[in-house]
């Protein structure tokens, strides 16, 4: 038989074990709500290419602009398959330089997972490379571990923002002529007004962008694709060119130029690569930059193709709206518009919006990152080019829900464009 002292000791031991078990259960229940994303294993876990780090020496990866805005500066790296991948250090700078605590970082992780993974219902997975990029983003984010005590962020950085569509710089179309890539150019059905009483042979086709202009724009874009890859410049179709690509893979028939997005963080690189105005050569790819900041209308700092300061838009070079302009010949150009990746916080300092702004609209709109990344593959005049992940979402925000419907349609009776 056990003595009373022994019974008391066993009783206390059971009580201690019970208290310890209850405390452990409370801790696990509380802690799991913070690490749930980390414990989730992606369906494609383990099959991704490892990224070979070749990071540039950068003074900043996150910049604090004002009370609720942080701007991100992605850097290009190369993976083992020689594909360019854009990544950004985010968690460590926010924790060490900007003093974010564990709760803020946890909110950030949830926000990134919502915007950059397959859980986004708007993700475009028709392109295997887009699906691959989305999976890689998901894998990296789900490995992120945030310590609630020390606020350490093991495995959280760098954040992947995806790559170009695969083999973009090796496509056959880069070696073919404009005629080979565009053997025929007829107006698509969507650009015609309904003409039930006319057959196709009786229709008068409206004037469209000349073959010569289209040829020059095609050749400029064709040379830009390997140039951007060589110098690791992120880009995508934008504005009217994106509409044309989504409609029929061509420029809008009454349009005269093309539009691309680039990263605002590449401005210094773009300026360093720019063609000096005295070296502009017809028949070669020229990259010309504006001399000063963005200015949509006069006054603004402008410089013409002769290198002289001017007060208004007088030639191909005296612009100050886009950051840069590509052209093979004067008057036929592709405009490069900067976008900036930004993180927005609420009044309590918690991250609530991860997206991008367009330079000419800064302070007005933040676009959903899911509409942009990861980049998808689309077509322009026979060339494969990068496009936003969900073009319809972006174009609806930029224009309206009827962006697919042309503003002008061809009247087949008189061969004139008429507004609809």
mmCIF file with all atom_site columns, C-alpha atoms in Angstrom, residues 208-420:
data_model
loop_
_atom_site.group_PDB
_atom_site.id
_atom_site.type_symbol
_atom_site.label_atom_id
_atom_site.label_alt_id
_atom_site.label_comp_id
_atom_site.label_asym_id
_atom_site.label_entity_id
_atom_site.label_seq_id
_atom_site.pdbx_PDB_ins_code
_atom_site.Cartn_x
_atom_site.Cartn_y
_atom_site.Cartn_z
_atom_site.occupancy
_atom_site.B_iso_or_equiv
_atom_site.pdbx_formal_charge
_atom_site.auth_seq_id
_atom_site.auth_comp_id
_atom_site.auth_asym_id
_atom_site.auth_atom_id
_atom_site.pdbx_PDB_model_num
ATOM 1   C CA . UNK A 1 208 ? -6.270  50.812 -91.850 1.00 0.00 ? 208 UNK A CA 1
ATOM 2   C CA . UNK A 1 209 ? -2.789  51.259 -90.453 1.00 0.00 ? 209 UNK A CA 1
ATOM 3   C CA . UNK A 1 210 ? -0.501  51.123 -93.452 1.00 0.00 ? 210 UNK A CA 1
ATOM 4   C CA . UNK A 1 211 ? 1.615   48.074 -94.149 1.00 0.00 ? 211 UNK A CA 1
ATOM 5   C CA . UNK A 1 212 ? 4.744   50.215 -94.027 1.00 0.00 ? 212 UNK A CA 1
ATOM 6   C CA . UNK A 1 213 ? 3.942   51.499 -90.525 1.00 0.00 ? 213 UNK A CA 1
ATOM 7   C CA . UNK A 1 214 ? 3.009   48.036 -89.292 1.00 0.00 ? 214 UNK A CA 1
ATOM 8   C CA . UNK A 1 215 ? 6.246   46.676 -90.750 1.00 0.00 ? 215 UNK A CA 1
ATOM 9   C CA . UNK A 1 216 ? 8.323   49.256 -88.843 1.00 0.00 ? 216 UNK A CA 1
ATOM 10  C CA . UNK A 1 217 ? 6.440   48.640 -85.593 1.00 0.00 ? 217 UNK A CA 1
ATOM 11  C CA . UNK A 1 218 ? 6.810   44.865 -86.033 1.00 0.00 ? 218 UNK A CA 1
ATOM 12  C CA . UNK A 1 219 ? 10.551  45.182 -86.645 1.00 0.00 ? 219 UNK A CA 1
ATOM 13  C CA . UNK A 1 220 ? 11.028  47.463 -83.617 1.00 0.00 ? 220 UNK A CA 1
ATOM 14  C CA . UNK A 1 221 ? 9.150   45.013 -81.398 1.00 0.00 ? 221 UNK A CA 1
ATOM 15  C CA . UNK A 1 222 ? 11.047  42.082 -82.922 1.00 0.00 ? 222 UNK A CA 1
ATOM 16  C CA . UNK A 1 223 ? 14.390  43.684 -82.013 1.00 0.00 ? 223 UNK A CA 1
ATOM 17  C CA . UNK A 1 224 ? 13.164  44.814 -78.605 1.00 0.00 ? 224 UNK A CA 1
ATOM 18  C CA . UNK A 1 225 ? 12.372  41.257 -77.436 1.00 0.00 ? 225 UNK A CA 1
ATOM 19  C CA . UNK A 1 226 ? 16.010  39.986 -77.381 1.00 0.00 ? 226 UNK A CA 1
ATOM 20  C CA . UNK A 1 227 ? 17.294  43.435 -76.347 1.00 0.00 ? 227 UNK A CA 1
ATOM 21  C CA . UNK A 1 228 ? 15.080  43.443 -73.244 1.00 0.00 ? 228 UNK A CA 1
ATOM 22  C CA . UNK A 1 229 ? 16.058  39.856 -72.417 1.00 0.00 ? 229 UNK A CA 1
ATOM 23  C CA . UNK A 1 230 ? 19.786  40.630 -72.769 1.00 0.00 ? 230 UNK A CA 1
ATOM 24  C CA . UNK A 1 231 ? 19.532  43.564 -70.384 1.00 0.00 ? 231 UNK A CA 1
ATOM 25  C CA . UNK A 1 232 ? 16.952  41.899 -68.107 1.00 0.00 ? 232 UNK A CA 1
ATOM 26  C CA . UNK A 1 233 ? 14.267  44.509 -68.587 1.00 0.00 ? 233 UNK A CA 1
ATOM 27  C CA . UNK A 1 234 ? 10.769  43.522 -67.439 1.00 0.00 ? 234 UNK A CA 1
ATOM 28  C CA . UNK A 1 235 ? 8.002   44.498 -69.877 1.00 0.00 ? 235 UNK A CA 1
ATOM 29  C CA . UNK A 1 236 ? 4.501   43.727 -71.070 1.00 0.00 ? 236 UNK A CA 1
ATOM 30  C CA . UNK A 1 237 ? 1.994   44.886 -73.671 1.00 0.00 ? 237 UNK A CA 1
ATOM 31  C CA . UNK A 1 238 ? -0.156  47.779 -72.438 1.00 0.00 ? 238 UNK A CA 1
ATOM 32  C CA . UNK A 1 239 ? -3.126  50.010 -73.221 1.00 0.00 ? 239 UNK A CA 1
ATOM 33  C CA . UNK A 1 240 ? -4.323  49.965 -76.855 1.00 0.00 ? 240 UNK A CA 1
ATOM 34  C CA . UNK A 1 241 ? -1.733  47.395 -77.916 1.00 0.00 ? 241 UNK A CA 1
ATOM 35  C CA . UNK A 1 242 ? -3.041  45.030 -75.257 1.00 0.00 ? 242 UNK A CA 1
ATOM 36  C CA . UNK A 1 243 ? -6.594  45.571 -76.510 1.00 0.00 ? 243 UNK A CA 1
ATOM 37  C CA . UNK A 1 244 ? -5.479  44.812 -80.073 1.00 0.00 ? 244 UNK A CA 1
ATOM 38  C CA . UNK A 1 245 ? -3.705  41.652 -78.977 1.00 0.00 ? 245 UNK A CA 1
ATOM 39  C CA . UNK A 1 246 ? -6.747  40.415 -77.065 1.00 0.00 ? 246 UNK A CA 1
ATOM 40  C CA . UNK A 1 247 ? -9.079  41.152 -79.978 1.00 0.00 ? 247 UNK A CA 1
ATOM 41  C CA . UNK A 1 248 ? -7.221  39.596 -82.907 1.00 0.00 ? 248 UNK A CA 1
ATOM 42  C CA . UNK A 1 249 ? -3.463  39.531 -82.173 1.00 0.00 ? 249 UNK A CA 1
ATOM 43  C CA . UNK A 1 250 ? -2.851  42.740 -84.083 1.00 0.00 ? 250 UNK A CA 1
ATOM 44  C CA . UNK A 1 251 ? -2.712  46.482 -83.537 1.00 0.00 ? 251 UNK A CA 1
ATOM 45  C CA . UNK A 1 252 ? -6.038  48.314 -83.652 1.00 0.00 ? 252 UNK A CA 1
ATOM 46  C CA . UNK A 1 253 ? -6.516  49.080 -87.383 1.00 0.00 ? 253 UNK A CA 1
ATOM 47  C CA . UNK A 1 254 ? -6.861  52.846 -86.839 1.00 0.00 ? 254 UNK A CA 1
ATOM 48  C CA . UNK A 1 255 ? -4.026  53.048 -84.297 1.00 0.00 ? 255 UNK A CA 1
ATOM 49  C CA . UNK A 1 256 ? -0.609  54.448 -85.206 1.00 0.00 ? 256 UNK A CA 1
ATOM 50  C CA . UNK A 1 257 ? 1.725   53.342 -82.406 1.00 0.00 ? 257 UNK A CA 1
ATOM 51  C CA . UNK A 1 258 ? 2.208   50.692 -79.717 1.00 0.00 ? 258 UNK A CA 1
ATOM 52  C CA . UNK A 1 259 ? 2.372   50.749 -75.907 1.00 0.00 ? 259 UNK A CA 1
ATOM 53  C CA . UNK A 1 260 ? 4.397   48.719 -73.404 1.00 0.00 ? 260 UNK A CA 1
ATOM 54  C CA . UNK A 1 261 ? 4.645   48.622 -69.622 1.00 0.00 ? 261 UNK A CA 1
ATOM 55  C CA . UNK A 1 262 ? 8.083   48.588 -67.990 1.00 0.00 ? 262 UNK A CA 1
ATOM 56  C CA . UNK A 1 263 ? 9.067   48.716 -64.315 1.00 0.00 ? 263 UNK A CA 1
ATOM 57  C CA . UNK A 1 264 ? 9.692   52.186 -62.938 1.00 0.00 ? 264 UNK A CA 1
ATOM 58  C CA . UNK A 1 265 ? 12.601  50.692 -61.007 1.00 0.00 ? 265 UNK A CA 1
ATOM 59  C CA . UNK A 1 266 ? 14.340  50.128 -64.380 1.00 0.00 ? 266 UNK A CA 1
ATOM 60  C CA . UNK A 1 267 ? 14.370  53.839 -65.223 1.00 0.00 ? 267 UNK A CA 1
ATOM 61  C CA . UNK A 1 268 ? 18.086  54.282 -64.540 1.00 0.00 ? 268 UNK A CA 1
ATOM 62  C CA . UNK A 1 269 ? 18.911  51.213 -66.627 1.00 0.00 ? 269 UNK A CA 1
ATOM 63  C CA . UNK A 1 270 ? 16.722  52.411 -69.495 1.00 0.00 ? 270 UNK A CA 1
ATOM 64  C CA . UNK A 1 271 ? 18.401  55.815 -69.454 1.00 0.00 ? 271 UNK A CA 1
ATOM 65  C CA . UNK A 1 272 ? 21.866  54.253 -69.482 1.00 0.00 ? 272 UNK A CA 1
ATOM 66  C CA . UNK A 1 273 ? 20.948  52.113 -72.496 1.00 0.00 ? 273 UNK A CA 1
ATOM 67  C CA . UNK A 1 274 ? 19.286  54.969 -74.390 1.00 0.00 ? 274 UNK A CA 1
ATOM 68  C CA . UNK A 1 275 ? 20.460  56.112 -77.797 1.00 0.00 ? 275 UNK A CA 1
ATOM 69  C CA . UNK A 1 276 ? 22.068  59.555 -77.777 1.00 0.00 ? 276 UNK A CA 1
ATOM 70  C CA . UNK A 1 277 ? 20.053  61.792 -80.048 1.00 0.00 ? 277 UNK A CA 1
ATOM 71  C CA . UNK A 1 278 ? 23.079  62.500 -82.204 1.00 0.00 ? 278 UNK A CA 1
ATOM 72  C CA . UNK A 1 279 ? 23.431  58.746 -82.792 1.00 0.00 ? 279 UNK A CA 1
ATOM 73  C CA . UNK A 1 280 ? 19.868  58.054 -83.948 1.00 0.00 ? 280 UNK A CA 1
ATOM 74  C CA . UNK A 1 281 ? 20.046  55.845 -87.034 1.00 0.00 ? 281 UNK A CA 1
ATOM 75  C CA . UNK A 1 282 ? 17.135  55.065 -89.327 1.00 0.00 ? 282 UNK A CA 1
ATOM 76  C CA . UNK A 1 283 ? 16.796  51.336 -89.881 1.00 0.00 ? 283 UNK A CA 1
ATOM 77  C CA . UNK A 1 284 ? 18.196  50.404 -86.459 1.00 0.00 ? 284 UNK A CA 1
ATOM 78  C CA . UNK A 1 285 ? 16.465  50.108 -83.092 1.00 0.00 ? 285 UNK A CA 1
ATOM 79  C CA . UNK A 1 286 ? 16.642  53.478 -81.344 1.00 0.00 ? 286 UNK A CA 1
ATOM 80  C CA . UNK A 1 287 ? 15.741  53.860 -77.671 1.00 0.00 ? 287 UNK A CA 1
ATOM 81  C CA . UNK A 1 288 ? 15.170  57.501 -76.726 1.00 0.00 ? 288 UNK A CA 1
ATOM 82  C CA . UNK A 1 289 ? 14.230  58.755 -73.240 1.00 0.00 ? 289 UNK A CA 1
ATOM 83  C CA . UNK A 1 290 ? 12.544  61.924 -72.070 1.00 0.00 ? 290 UNK A CA 1
ATOM 84  C CA . UNK A 1 291 ? 15.014  64.403 -70.499 1.00 0.00 ? 291 UNK A CA 1
ATOM 85  C CA . UNK A 1 292 ? 13.017  65.068 -67.348 1.00 0.00 ? 292 UNK A CA 1
ATOM 86  C CA . UNK A 1 293 ? 10.038  63.891 -65.280 1.00 0.00 ? 293 UNK A CA 1
ATOM 87  C CA . UNK A 1 294 ? 6.626   62.889 -66.563 1.00 0.00 ? 294 UNK A CA 1
ATOM 88  C CA . UNK A 1 295 ? 4.601   65.719 -68.067 1.00 0.00 ? 295 UNK A CA 1
ATOM 89  C CA . UNK A 1 296 ? 1.364   64.912 -69.891 1.00 0.00 ? 296 UNK A CA 1
ATOM 90  C CA . UNK A 1 297 ? 0.920   68.389 -71.376 1.00 0.00 ? 297 UNK A CA 1
ATOM 91  C CA . UNK A 1 298 ? 2.882   71.619 -71.741 1.00 0.00 ? 298 UNK A CA 1
ATOM 92  C CA . UNK A 1 299 ? 4.893   72.924 -70.042 1.00 0.00 ? 299 UNK A CA 1
ATOM 93  C CA . UNK A 1 300 ? 7.468   70.211 -69.616 1.00 0.00 ? 300 UNK A CA 1
ATOM 94  C CA . UNK A 1 301 ? 11.107  69.457 -70.182 1.00 0.00 ? 301 UNK A CA 1
ATOM 95  C CA . UNK A 1 302 ? 11.435  68.259 -73.764 1.00 0.00 ? 302 UNK A CA 1
ATOM 96  C CA . UNK A 1 303 ? 14.269  67.612 -76.215 1.00 0.00 ? 303 UNK A CA 1
ATOM 97  C CA . UNK A 1 304 ? 13.860  67.065 -79.935 1.00 0.00 ? 304 UNK A CA 1
ATOM 98  C CA . UNK A 1 305 ? 15.706  64.576 -82.130 1.00 0.00 ? 305 UNK A CA 1
ATOM 99  C CA . UNK A 1 306 ? 18.488  67.120 -82.758 1.00 0.00 ? 306 UNK A CA 1
ATOM 100 C CA . UNK A 1 307 ? 19.165  67.382 -79.035 1.00 0.00 ? 307 UNK A CA 1
ATOM 101 C CA . UNK A 1 308 ? 17.676  70.881 -78.680 1.00 0.00 ? 308 UNK A CA 1
ATOM 102 C CA . UNK A 1 309 ? 15.397  71.895 -75.801 1.00 0.00 ? 309 UNK A CA 1
ATOM 103 C CA . UNK A 1 310 ? 11.893  72.650 -77.080 1.00 0.00 ? 310 UNK A CA 1
ATOM 104 C CA . UNK A 1 311 ? 8.598   73.752 -75.529 1.00 0.00 ? 311 UNK A CA 1
ATOM 105 C CA . UNK A 1 312 ? 6.173   71.437 -77.290 1.00 0.00 ? 312 UNK A CA 1
ATOM 106 C CA . UNK A 1 313 ? 5.840   68.090 -79.054 1.00 0.00 ? 313 UNK A CA 1
ATOM 107 C CA . UNK A 1 314 ? 7.332   68.715 -82.485 1.00 0.00 ? 314 UNK A CA 1
ATOM 108 C CA . UNK A 1 315 ? 8.906   65.400 -83.508 1.00 0.00 ? 315 UNK A CA 1
ATOM 109 C CA . UNK A 1 316 ? 9.342   61.763 -82.470 1.00 0.00 ? 316 UNK A CA 1
ATOM 110 C CA . UNK A 1 317 ? 11.802  62.621 -79.675 1.00 0.00 ? 317 UNK A CA 1
ATOM 111 C CA . UNK A 1 318 ? 10.222  65.663 -77.997 1.00 0.00 ? 318 UNK A CA 1
ATOM 112 C CA . UNK A 1 319 ? 7.800   63.678 -75.834 1.00 0.00 ? 319 UNK A CA 1
ATOM 113 C CA . UNK A 1 320 ? 7.595   63.790 -72.047 1.00 0.00 ? 320 UNK A CA 1
ATOM 114 C CA . UNK A 1 321 ? 4.650   61.486 -71.310 1.00 0.00 ? 321 UNK A CA 1
ATOM 115 C CA . UNK A 1 322 ? 6.145   57.976 -71.640 1.00 0.00 ? 322 UNK A CA 1
ATOM 116 C CA . UNK A 1 323 ? 9.566   57.371 -70.117 1.00 0.00 ? 323 UNK A CA 1
ATOM 117 C CA . UNK A 1 324 ? 11.029  56.133 -73.392 1.00 0.00 ? 324 UNK A CA 1
ATOM 118 C CA . UNK A 1 325 ? 10.274  55.515 -77.038 1.00 0.00 ? 325 UNK A CA 1
ATOM 119 C CA . UNK A 1 326 ? 11.451  52.806 -79.448 1.00 0.00 ? 326 UNK A CA 1
ATOM 120 C CA . UNK A 1 327 ? 11.566  53.363 -83.190 1.00 0.00 ? 327 UNK A CA 1
ATOM 121 C CA . UNK A 1 328 ? 13.192  52.214 -86.406 1.00 0.00 ? 328 UNK A CA 1
ATOM 122 C CA . UNK A 1 329 ? 12.166  55.328 -88.312 1.00 0.00 ? 329 UNK A CA 1
ATOM 123 C CA . UNK A 1 330 ? 10.774  58.706 -87.313 1.00 0.00 ? 330 UNK A CA 1
ATOM 124 C CA . UNK A 1 331 ? 7.030   58.801 -86.643 1.00 0.00 ? 331 UNK A CA 1
ATOM 125 C CA . UNK A 1 332 ? 6.618   55.045 -86.089 1.00 0.00 ? 332 UNK A CA 1
ATOM 126 C CA . UNK A 1 333 ? 7.241   54.302 -82.430 1.00 0.00 ? 333 UNK A CA 1
ATOM 127 C CA . UNK A 1 334 ? 6.541   52.141 -79.405 1.00 0.00 ? 334 UNK A CA 1
ATOM 128 C CA . UNK A 1 335 ? 6.013   54.004 -76.117 1.00 0.00 ? 335 UNK A CA 1
ATOM 129 C CA . UNK A 1 336 ? 7.325   52.626 -72.789 1.00 0.00 ? 336 UNK A CA 1
ATOM 130 C CA . UNK A 1 337 ? 5.228   53.546 -69.737 1.00 0.00 ? 337 UNK A CA 1
ATOM 131 C CA . UNK A 1 338 ? 6.541   52.918 -66.190 1.00 0.00 ? 338 UNK A CA 1
ATOM 132 C CA . UNK A 1 339 ? 4.523   51.076 -63.566 1.00 0.00 ? 339 UNK A CA 1
ATOM 133 C CA . UNK A 1 340 ? 5.533   50.802 -59.906 1.00 0.00 ? 340 UNK A CA 1
ATOM 134 C CA . UNK A 1 341 ? 4.913   47.879 -57.561 1.00 0.00 ? 341 UNK A CA 1
ATOM 135 C CA . UNK A 1 342 ? 3.609   49.191 -54.251 1.00 0.00 ? 342 UNK A CA 1
ATOM 136 C CA . UNK A 1 343 ? 2.461   48.016 -50.848 1.00 0.00 ? 343 UNK A CA 1
ATOM 137 C CA . UNK A 1 344 ? -0.214  50.086 -49.091 1.00 0.00 ? 344 UNK A CA 1
ATOM 138 C CA . UNK A 1 345 ? -1.034  50.080 -45.379 1.00 0.00 ? 345 UNK A CA 1
ATOM 139 C CA . UNK A 1 346 ? -3.987  51.318 -43.351 1.00 0.00 ? 346 UNK A CA 1
ATOM 140 C CA . UNK A 1 347 ? -3.884  53.958 -40.616 1.00 0.00 ? 347 UNK A CA 1
ATOM 141 C CA . UNK A 1 348 ? -2.777  51.310 -38.070 1.00 0.00 ? 348 UNK A CA 1
ATOM 142 C CA . UNK A 1 349 ? 0.183   50.285 -40.224 1.00 0.00 ? 349 UNK A CA 1
ATOM 143 C CA . UNK A 1 350 ? -1.220  46.946 -41.394 1.00 0.00 ? 350 UNK A CA 1
ATOM 144 C CA . UNK A 1 351 ? -0.767  45.989 -45.077 1.00 0.00 ? 351 UNK A CA 1
ATOM 145 C CA . UNK A 1 352 ? -4.064  46.050 -46.961 1.00 0.00 ? 352 UNK A CA 1
ATOM 146 C CA . UNK A 1 353 ? -3.165  46.425 -50.640 1.00 0.00 ? 353 UNK A CA 1
ATOM 147 C CA . UNK A 1 354 ? -0.420  44.894 -52.770 1.00 0.00 ? 354 UNK A CA 1
ATOM 148 C CA . UNK A 1 355 ? -0.569  46.102 -56.353 1.00 0.00 ? 355 UNK A CA 1
ATOM 149 C CA . UNK A 1 356 ? 0.884   48.442 -58.926 1.00 0.00 ? 356 UNK A CA 1
ATOM 150 C CA . UNK A 1 357 ? 0.406   52.008 -60.073 1.00 0.00 ? 357 UNK A CA 1
ATOM 151 C CA . UNK A 1 358 ? 0.766   53.496 -63.538 1.00 0.00 ? 358 UNK A CA 1
ATOM 152 C CA . UNK A 1 359 ? 2.965   56.585 -63.548 1.00 0.00 ? 359 UNK A CA 1
ATOM 153 C CA . UNK A 1 360 ? 0.446   58.867 -65.202 1.00 0.00 ? 360 UNK A CA 1
ATOM 154 C CA . UNK A 1 361 ? -2.201  57.840 -62.643 1.00 0.00 ? 361 UNK A CA 1
ATOM 155 C CA . UNK A 1 362 ? -0.090  57.843 -59.471 1.00 0.00 ? 362 UNK A CA 1
ATOM 156 C CA . UNK A 1 363 ? -2.112  58.865 -56.444 1.00 0.00 ? 363 UNK A CA 1
ATOM 157 C CA . UNK A 1 364 ? -5.360  57.846 -58.155 1.00 0.00 ? 364 UNK A CA 1
ATOM 158 C CA . UNK A 1 365 ? -5.470  54.086 -58.655 1.00 0.00 ? 365 UNK A CA 1
ATOM 159 C CA . UNK A 1 366 ? -3.805  50.938 -57.357 1.00 0.00 ? 366 UNK A CA 1
ATOM 160 C CA . UNK A 1 367 ? -4.338  47.989 -59.676 1.00 0.00 ? 367 UNK A CA 1
ATOM 161 C CA . UNK A 1 368 ? -4.692  44.421 -58.415 1.00 0.00 ? 368 UNK A CA 1
ATOM 162 C CA . UNK A 1 369 ? -1.419  42.517 -58.659 1.00 0.00 ? 369 UNK A CA 1
ATOM 163 C CA . UNK A 1 370 ? -3.354  39.433 -59.732 1.00 0.00 ? 370 UNK A CA 1
ATOM 164 C CA . UNK A 1 371 ? -4.258  41.222 -62.979 1.00 0.00 ? 371 UNK A CA 1
ATOM 165 C CA . UNK A 1 372 ? -0.549  41.616 -63.798 1.00 0.00 ? 372 UNK A CA 1
ATOM 166 C CA . UNK A 1 373 ? 1.440   38.700 -62.371 1.00 0.00 ? 373 UNK A CA 1
ATOM 167 C CA . UNK A 1 374 ? 2.526   36.180 -63.292 1.00 0.00 ? 374 UNK A CA 1
ATOM 168 C CA . UNK A 1 375 ? 2.985   37.305 -66.897 1.00 0.00 ? 375 UNK A CA 1
ATOM 169 C CA . UNK A 1 376 ? 1.194   35.300 -69.571 1.00 0.00 ? 376 UNK A CA 1
ATOM 170 C CA . UNK A 1 377 ? 1.840   34.752 -73.275 1.00 0.00 ? 377 UNK A CA 1
ATOM 171 C CA . UNK A 1 378 ? -0.026  36.573 -76.037 1.00 0.00 ? 378 UNK A CA 1
ATOM 172 C CA . UNK A 1 379 ? 0.575   37.595 -79.659 1.00 0.00 ? 379 UNK A CA 1
ATOM 173 C CA . UNK A 1 380 ? 1.231   40.782 -81.596 1.00 0.00 ? 380 UNK A CA 1
ATOM 174 C CA . UNK A 1 381 ? 1.691   40.743 -85.379 1.00 0.00 ? 381 UNK A CA 1
ATOM 175 C CA . UNK A 1 382 ? 2.938   37.151 -85.357 1.00 0.00 ? 382 UNK A CA 1
ATOM 176 C CA . UNK A 1 383 ? 5.306   37.631 -82.393 1.00 0.00 ? 383 UNK A CA 1
ATOM 177 C CA . UNK A 1 384 ? 4.915   35.985 -78.999 1.00 0.00 ? 384 UNK A CA 1
ATOM 178 C CA . UNK A 1 385 ? 5.062   38.648 -76.302 1.00 0.00 ? 385 UNK A CA 1
ATOM 179 C CA . UNK A 1 386 ? 4.463   38.919 -72.531 1.00 0.00 ? 386 UNK A CA 1
ATOM 180 C CA . UNK A 1 387 ? 1.072   40.176 -71.390 1.00 0.00 ? 387 UNK A CA 1
ATOM 181 C CA . UNK A 1 388 ? -0.578  40.727 -68.017 1.00 0.00 ? 388 UNK A CA 1
ATOM 182 C CA . UNK A 1 389 ? -1.858  37.593 -66.335 1.00 0.00 ? 389 UNK A CA 1
ATOM 183 C CA . UNK A 1 390 ? -5.501  38.688 -66.536 1.00 0.00 ? 390 UNK A CA 1
ATOM 184 C CA . UNK A 1 391 ? -5.776  41.329 -69.286 1.00 0.00 ? 391 UNK A CA 1
ATOM 185 C CA . UNK A 1 392 ? -9.545  41.637 -69.058 1.00 0.00 ? 392 UNK A CA 1
ATOM 186 C CA . UNK A 1 393 ? -9.399  42.679 -65.413 1.00 0.00 ? 393 UNK A CA 1
ATOM 187 C CA . UNK A 1 394 ? -6.825  45.381 -66.181 1.00 0.00 ? 394 UNK A CA 1
ATOM 188 C CA . UNK A 1 395 ? -8.533  46.670 -69.341 1.00 0.00 ? 395 UNK A CA 1
ATOM 189 C CA . UNK A 1 396 ? -11.895 46.877 -67.618 1.00 0.00 ? 396 UNK A CA 1
ATOM 190 C CA . UNK A 1 397 ? -10.302 49.077 -64.934 1.00 0.00 ? 397 UNK A CA 1
ATOM 191 C CA . UNK A 1 398 ? -8.495  51.222 -67.522 1.00 0.00 ? 398 UNK A CA 1
ATOM 192 C CA . UNK A 1 399 ? -11.455 51.623 -69.866 1.00 0.00 ? 399 UNK A CA 1
ATOM 193 C CA . UNK A 1 400 ? -14.766 49.894 -69.129 1.00 0.00 ? 400 UNK A CA 1
ATOM 194 C CA . UNK A 1 401 ? -16.414 46.501 -69.343 1.00 0.00 ? 401 UNK A CA 1
ATOM 195 C CA . UNK A 1 402 ? -17.008 46.978 -73.089 1.00 0.00 ? 402 UNK A CA 1
ATOM 196 C CA . UNK A 1 403 ? -13.307 47.250 -74.002 1.00 0.00 ? 403 UNK A CA 1
ATOM 197 C CA . UNK A 1 404 ? -13.631 44.369 -76.480 1.00 0.00 ? 404 UNK A CA 1
ATOM 198 C CA . UNK A 1 405 ? -16.091 46.383 -78.587 1.00 0.00 ? 405 UNK A CA 1
ATOM 199 C CA . UNK A 1 406 ? -14.262 48.730 -80.996 1.00 0.00 ? 406 UNK A CA 1
ATOM 200 C CA . UNK A 1 407 ? -14.988 52.425 -80.612 1.00 0.00 ? 407 UNK A CA 1
ATOM 201 C CA . UNK A 1 408 ? -15.073 52.752 -84.397 1.00 0.00 ? 408 UNK A CA 1
ATOM 202 C CA . UNK A 1 409 ? -16.488 50.247 -86.878 1.00 0.00 ? 409 UNK A CA 1
ATOM 203 C CA . UNK A 1 410 ? -16.176 50.151 -90.632 1.00 0.00 ? 410 UNK A CA 1
ATOM 204 C CA . UNK A 1 411 ? -19.238 51.039 -92.702 1.00 0.00 ? 411 UNK A CA 1
ATOM 205 C CA . UNK A 1 412 ? -18.967 48.602 -95.600 1.00 0.00 ? 412 UNK A CA 1
ATOM 206 C CA . UNK A 1 413 ? -21.261 50.692 -97.783 1.00 0.00 ? 413 UNK A CA 1
ATOM 207 C CA . UNK A 1 414 ? -19.049 53.769 -97.920 1.00 0.00 ? 414 UNK A CA 1
ATOM 208 C CA . UNK A 1 415 ? -15.712 52.480 -96.592 1.00 0.00 ? 415 UNK A CA 1
ATOM 209 C CA . UNK A 1 416 ? -15.670 54.973 -93.703 1.00 0.00 ? 416 UNK A CA 1
ATOM 210 C CA . UNK A 1 417 ? -14.935 54.463 -89.983 1.00 0.00 ? 417 UNK A CA 1
ATOM 211 C CA . UNK A 1 418 ? -17.900 55.476 -87.844 1.00 0.00 ? 418 UNK A CA 1
ATOM 212 C CA . UNK A 1 419 ? -18.219 55.710 -84.065 1.00 0.00 ? 419 UNK A CA 1
ATOM 213 C CA . UNK A 1 420 ? -20.589 53.246 -82.433 1.00 0.00 ? 420 UNK A CA 1
#
